[in-house]
Short mmCIF file of C-alpha atoms and ligand atoms in Angstrom, two decimals:
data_model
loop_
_atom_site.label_atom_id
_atom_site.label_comp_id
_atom_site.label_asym_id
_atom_site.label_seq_id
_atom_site.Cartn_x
_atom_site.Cartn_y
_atom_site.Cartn_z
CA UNK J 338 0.00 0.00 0.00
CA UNK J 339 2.87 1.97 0.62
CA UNK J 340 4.10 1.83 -2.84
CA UNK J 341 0.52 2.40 -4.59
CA UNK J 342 0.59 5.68 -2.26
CA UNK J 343 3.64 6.90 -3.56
CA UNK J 344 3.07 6.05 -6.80
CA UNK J 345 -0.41 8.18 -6.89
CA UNK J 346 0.44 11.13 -5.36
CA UNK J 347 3.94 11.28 -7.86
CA UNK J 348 1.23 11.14 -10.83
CA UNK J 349 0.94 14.81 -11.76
CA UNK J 350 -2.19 14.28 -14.62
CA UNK J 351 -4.39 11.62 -15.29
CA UNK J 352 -1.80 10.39 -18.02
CA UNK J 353 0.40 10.04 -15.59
CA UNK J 354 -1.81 8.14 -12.78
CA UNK J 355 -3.43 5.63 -15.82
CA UNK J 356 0.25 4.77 -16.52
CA UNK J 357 1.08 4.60 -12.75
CA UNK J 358 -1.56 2.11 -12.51
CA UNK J 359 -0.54 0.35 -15.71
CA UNK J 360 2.65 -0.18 -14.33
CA UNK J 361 1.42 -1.40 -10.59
CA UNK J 362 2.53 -5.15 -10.46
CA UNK J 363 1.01 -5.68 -6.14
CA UNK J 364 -2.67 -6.58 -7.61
CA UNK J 365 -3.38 -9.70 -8.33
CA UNK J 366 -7.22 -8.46 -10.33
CA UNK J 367 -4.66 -7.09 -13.12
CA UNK J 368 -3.40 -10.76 -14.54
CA UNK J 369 -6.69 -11.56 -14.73
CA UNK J 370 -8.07 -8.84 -16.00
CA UNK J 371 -8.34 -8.39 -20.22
CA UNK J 372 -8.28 -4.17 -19.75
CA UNK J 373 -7.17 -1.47 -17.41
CA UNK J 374 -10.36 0.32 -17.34
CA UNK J 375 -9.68 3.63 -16.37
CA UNK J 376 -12.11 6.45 -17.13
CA UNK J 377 -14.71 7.62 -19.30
CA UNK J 378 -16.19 10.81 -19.85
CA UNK J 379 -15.02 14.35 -19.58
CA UNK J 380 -12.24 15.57 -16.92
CA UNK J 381 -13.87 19.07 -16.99
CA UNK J 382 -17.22 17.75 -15.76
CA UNK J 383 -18.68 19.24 -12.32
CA UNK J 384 -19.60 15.67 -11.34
CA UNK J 385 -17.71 12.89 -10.96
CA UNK J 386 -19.24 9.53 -10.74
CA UNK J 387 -17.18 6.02 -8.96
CA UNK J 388 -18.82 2.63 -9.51
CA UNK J 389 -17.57 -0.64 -8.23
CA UNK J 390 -15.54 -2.43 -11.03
CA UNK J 391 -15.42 -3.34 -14.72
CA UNK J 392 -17.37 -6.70 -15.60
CA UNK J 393 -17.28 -8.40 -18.38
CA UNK J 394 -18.35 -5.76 -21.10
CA UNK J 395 -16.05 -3.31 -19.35
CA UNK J 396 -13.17 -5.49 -19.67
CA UNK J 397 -13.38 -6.22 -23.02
CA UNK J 398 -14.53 -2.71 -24.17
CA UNK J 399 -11.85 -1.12 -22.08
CA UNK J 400 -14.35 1.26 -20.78
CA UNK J 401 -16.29 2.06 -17.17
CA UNK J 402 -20.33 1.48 -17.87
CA UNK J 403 -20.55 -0.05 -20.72
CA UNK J 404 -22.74 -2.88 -20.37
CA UNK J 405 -26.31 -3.13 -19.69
CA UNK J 406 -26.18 -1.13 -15.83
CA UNK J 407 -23.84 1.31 -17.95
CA UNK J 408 -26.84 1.66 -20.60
CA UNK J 409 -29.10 1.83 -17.87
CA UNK J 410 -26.67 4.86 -16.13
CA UNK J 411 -26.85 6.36 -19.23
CA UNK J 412 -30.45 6.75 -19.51
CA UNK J 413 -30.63 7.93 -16.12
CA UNK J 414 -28.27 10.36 -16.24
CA UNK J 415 -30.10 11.78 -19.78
CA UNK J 416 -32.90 12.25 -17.73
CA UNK J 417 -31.48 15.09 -15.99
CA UNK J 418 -29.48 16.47 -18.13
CA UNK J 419 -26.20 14.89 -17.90
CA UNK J 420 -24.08 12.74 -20.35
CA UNK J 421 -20.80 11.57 -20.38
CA UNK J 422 -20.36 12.66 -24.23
CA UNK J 423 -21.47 16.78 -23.17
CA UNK J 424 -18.81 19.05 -23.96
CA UNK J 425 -19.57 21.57 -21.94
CA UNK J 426 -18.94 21.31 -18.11
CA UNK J 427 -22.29 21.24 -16.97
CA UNK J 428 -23.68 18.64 -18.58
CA UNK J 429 -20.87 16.39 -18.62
CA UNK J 430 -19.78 13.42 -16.27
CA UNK J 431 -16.95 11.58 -15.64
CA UNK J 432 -16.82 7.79 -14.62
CA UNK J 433 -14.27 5.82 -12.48
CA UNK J 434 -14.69 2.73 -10.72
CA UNK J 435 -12.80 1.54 -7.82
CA UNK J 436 -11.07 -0.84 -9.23
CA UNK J 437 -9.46 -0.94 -12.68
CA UNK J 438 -9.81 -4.59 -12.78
CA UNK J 439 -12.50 -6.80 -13.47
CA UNK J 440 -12.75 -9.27 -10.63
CA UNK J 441 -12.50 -12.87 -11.52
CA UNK J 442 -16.42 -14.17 -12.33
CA UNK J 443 -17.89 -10.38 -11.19
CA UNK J 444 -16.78 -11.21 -7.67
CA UNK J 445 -17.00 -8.62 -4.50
CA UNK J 446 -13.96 -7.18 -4.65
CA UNK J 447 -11.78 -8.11 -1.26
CA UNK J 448 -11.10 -5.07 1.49
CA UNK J 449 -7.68 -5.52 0.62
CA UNK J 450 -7.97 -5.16 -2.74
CA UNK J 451 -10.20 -1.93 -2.31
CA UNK J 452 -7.44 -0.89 0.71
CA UNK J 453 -4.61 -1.36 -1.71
CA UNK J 454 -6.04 0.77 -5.12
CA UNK J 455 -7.46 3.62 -2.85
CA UNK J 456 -4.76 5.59 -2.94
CA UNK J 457 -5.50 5.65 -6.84
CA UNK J 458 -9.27 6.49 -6.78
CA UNK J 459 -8.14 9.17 -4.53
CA UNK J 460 -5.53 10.79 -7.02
CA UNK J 461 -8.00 10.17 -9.18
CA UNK J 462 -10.65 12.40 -7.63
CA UNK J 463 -8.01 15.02 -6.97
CA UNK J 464 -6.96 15.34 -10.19
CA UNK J 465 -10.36 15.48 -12.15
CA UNK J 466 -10.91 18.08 -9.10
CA UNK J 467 -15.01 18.12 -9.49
CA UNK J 468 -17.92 19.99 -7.45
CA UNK J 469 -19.25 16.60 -6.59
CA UNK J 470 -19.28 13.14 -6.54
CA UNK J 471 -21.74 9.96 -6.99
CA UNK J 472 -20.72 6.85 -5.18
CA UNK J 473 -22.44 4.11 -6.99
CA UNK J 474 -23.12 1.02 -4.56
CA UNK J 475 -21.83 -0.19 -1.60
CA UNK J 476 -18.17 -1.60 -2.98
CA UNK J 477 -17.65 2.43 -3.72
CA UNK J 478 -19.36 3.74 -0.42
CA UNK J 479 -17.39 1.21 1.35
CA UNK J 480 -14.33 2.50 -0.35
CA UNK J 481 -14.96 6.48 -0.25
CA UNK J 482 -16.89 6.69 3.00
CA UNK J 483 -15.85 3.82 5.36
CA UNK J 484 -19.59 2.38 5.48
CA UNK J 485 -21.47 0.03 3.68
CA UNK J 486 -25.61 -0.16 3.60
CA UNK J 487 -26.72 1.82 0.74
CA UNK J 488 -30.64 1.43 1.87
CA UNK J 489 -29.63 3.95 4.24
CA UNK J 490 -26.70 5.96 2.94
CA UNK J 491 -28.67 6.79 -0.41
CA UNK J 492 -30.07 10.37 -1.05
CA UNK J 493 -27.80 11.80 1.88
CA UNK J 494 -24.90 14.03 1.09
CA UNK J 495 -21.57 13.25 2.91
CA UNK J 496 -17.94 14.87 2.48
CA UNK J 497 -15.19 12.55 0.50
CA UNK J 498 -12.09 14.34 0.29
CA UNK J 499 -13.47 17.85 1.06
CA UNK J 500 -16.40 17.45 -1.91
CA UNK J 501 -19.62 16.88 -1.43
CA UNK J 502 -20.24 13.22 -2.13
CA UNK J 503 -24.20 11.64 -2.63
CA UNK J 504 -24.79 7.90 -2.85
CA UNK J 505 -26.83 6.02 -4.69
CA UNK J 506 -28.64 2.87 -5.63
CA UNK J 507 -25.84 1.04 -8.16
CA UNK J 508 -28.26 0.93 -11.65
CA UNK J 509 -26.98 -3.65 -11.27
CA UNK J 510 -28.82 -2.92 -8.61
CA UNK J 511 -31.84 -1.50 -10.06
CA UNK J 512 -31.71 -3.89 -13.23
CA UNK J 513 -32.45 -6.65 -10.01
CA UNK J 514 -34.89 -4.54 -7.98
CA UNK J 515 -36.82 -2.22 -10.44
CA UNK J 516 -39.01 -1.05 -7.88
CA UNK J 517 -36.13 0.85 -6.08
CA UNK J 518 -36.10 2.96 -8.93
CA UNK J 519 -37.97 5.50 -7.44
CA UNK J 520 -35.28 6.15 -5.05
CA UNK J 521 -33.22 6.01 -7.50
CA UNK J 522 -35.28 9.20 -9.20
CA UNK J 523 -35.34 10.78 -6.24
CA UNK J 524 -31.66 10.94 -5.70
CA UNK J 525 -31.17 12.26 -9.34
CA UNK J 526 -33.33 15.05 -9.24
CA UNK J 527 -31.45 15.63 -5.59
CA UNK J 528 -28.57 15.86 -7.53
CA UNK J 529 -29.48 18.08 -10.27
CA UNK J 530 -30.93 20.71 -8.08
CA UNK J 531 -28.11 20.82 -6.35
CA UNK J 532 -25.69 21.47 -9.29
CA UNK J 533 -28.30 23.77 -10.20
CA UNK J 534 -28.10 25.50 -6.72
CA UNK J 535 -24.13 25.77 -7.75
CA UNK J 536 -23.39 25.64 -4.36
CA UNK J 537 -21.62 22.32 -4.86
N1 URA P 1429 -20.46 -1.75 -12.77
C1 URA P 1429 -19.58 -0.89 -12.23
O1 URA P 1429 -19.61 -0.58 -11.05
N2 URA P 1429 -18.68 -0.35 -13.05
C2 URA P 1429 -18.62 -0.61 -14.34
O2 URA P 1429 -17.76 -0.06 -15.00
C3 URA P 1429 -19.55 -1.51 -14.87
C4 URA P 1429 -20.47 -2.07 -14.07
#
């Protein structure tokens, strides 16, 4: 963990921390893994979304959301506005995950594994430097906030790294359990009026 610390805070762009990660040999995910799936999106965007990890679209596709909870993301995110194609700041996103790696057979990822790559998704956010994040799940409120149980930690805001940081329902998730979609709406619209508010 040491080493992954050092070698994300000496990453001075997002170039810099993909290749930092590309080079990481302590992860075991990576020689399974197909891709390195680092981003998508825009790095000017105001928000700043982290899911879990790739699966098996990701992998191959080499990019975060790009299978059918990523279509579903999409059209949730068009719903209010957002898109991770938008040029301009306000309507853009951008998308990380967690890990880089798809997990062998979609696993959980372990604590250590999430312990070890932190230091990344942390660079990560400091780099992209946005008004505000979505945690998507548990795996990334576990990661970003310390506490799992997304029944309850959905639709709240919290502080990650000195930004305001909202979770909500993971759209795998909502693919299983349509009826939480609701919440799901809910937390959107909580989002957009706060970007609107610009007080992020
Ligand atoms: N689920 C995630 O959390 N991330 C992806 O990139 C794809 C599915």
């Amino acid at each position: 963990i040491s080493d992954a610390r050092a070698m994300a805070s000496s990453a001075s762009s997002l170039e810099a921390l993909e290749a930092a990660l590309a080079a990481f040999e302590h992860c075991e995910l990576k020689h399974g893994a197909r891709s390195l799936v680092f981003c998508d999106g825009r790095p000017q965007a105001r928000v700043m979304i982290i899911g879990e990890a790739p699966g098996r679209d990701e992998d191959i596709q080499g990019r975060p959301f790009v299978g059918r909870a990523g279509q579903l993301l999409d059209r949730m995110l068009a719903a209010i506005g957002l898109s991770r194609e938008a040029t301009d700041a306000e309507s853009a996103v951008y998308i990380t995950n967690i890990l880089p790696w798809r997990p062998p057979q979609n696993r959980d990822p372990k604590p250590e594994e999430i312990a070890m790559l932190k230091p990344f998704v942390e660079r990560h956010v400091e780099l992209v430097s946005p008004d505000l994040l979505v945690l998507m799940g548990n795996i990334s409120c576990q990661a970003m906030l310390g506490r799992r149980g997304i029944t309850r930690l959905r639709g709240e805001w919290s502080e990650v790294l000195g930004l305001p940081a909202l979770p909500m329902f993971h759209p795998a998730y909502l693919l299983r359990n349509p009826s939480a979609k609701r919440e799901a709406w809910a937390d959107l619209l909580e989002l957009k009026a706060r970007l609107k508010r610009g007080e992020a």
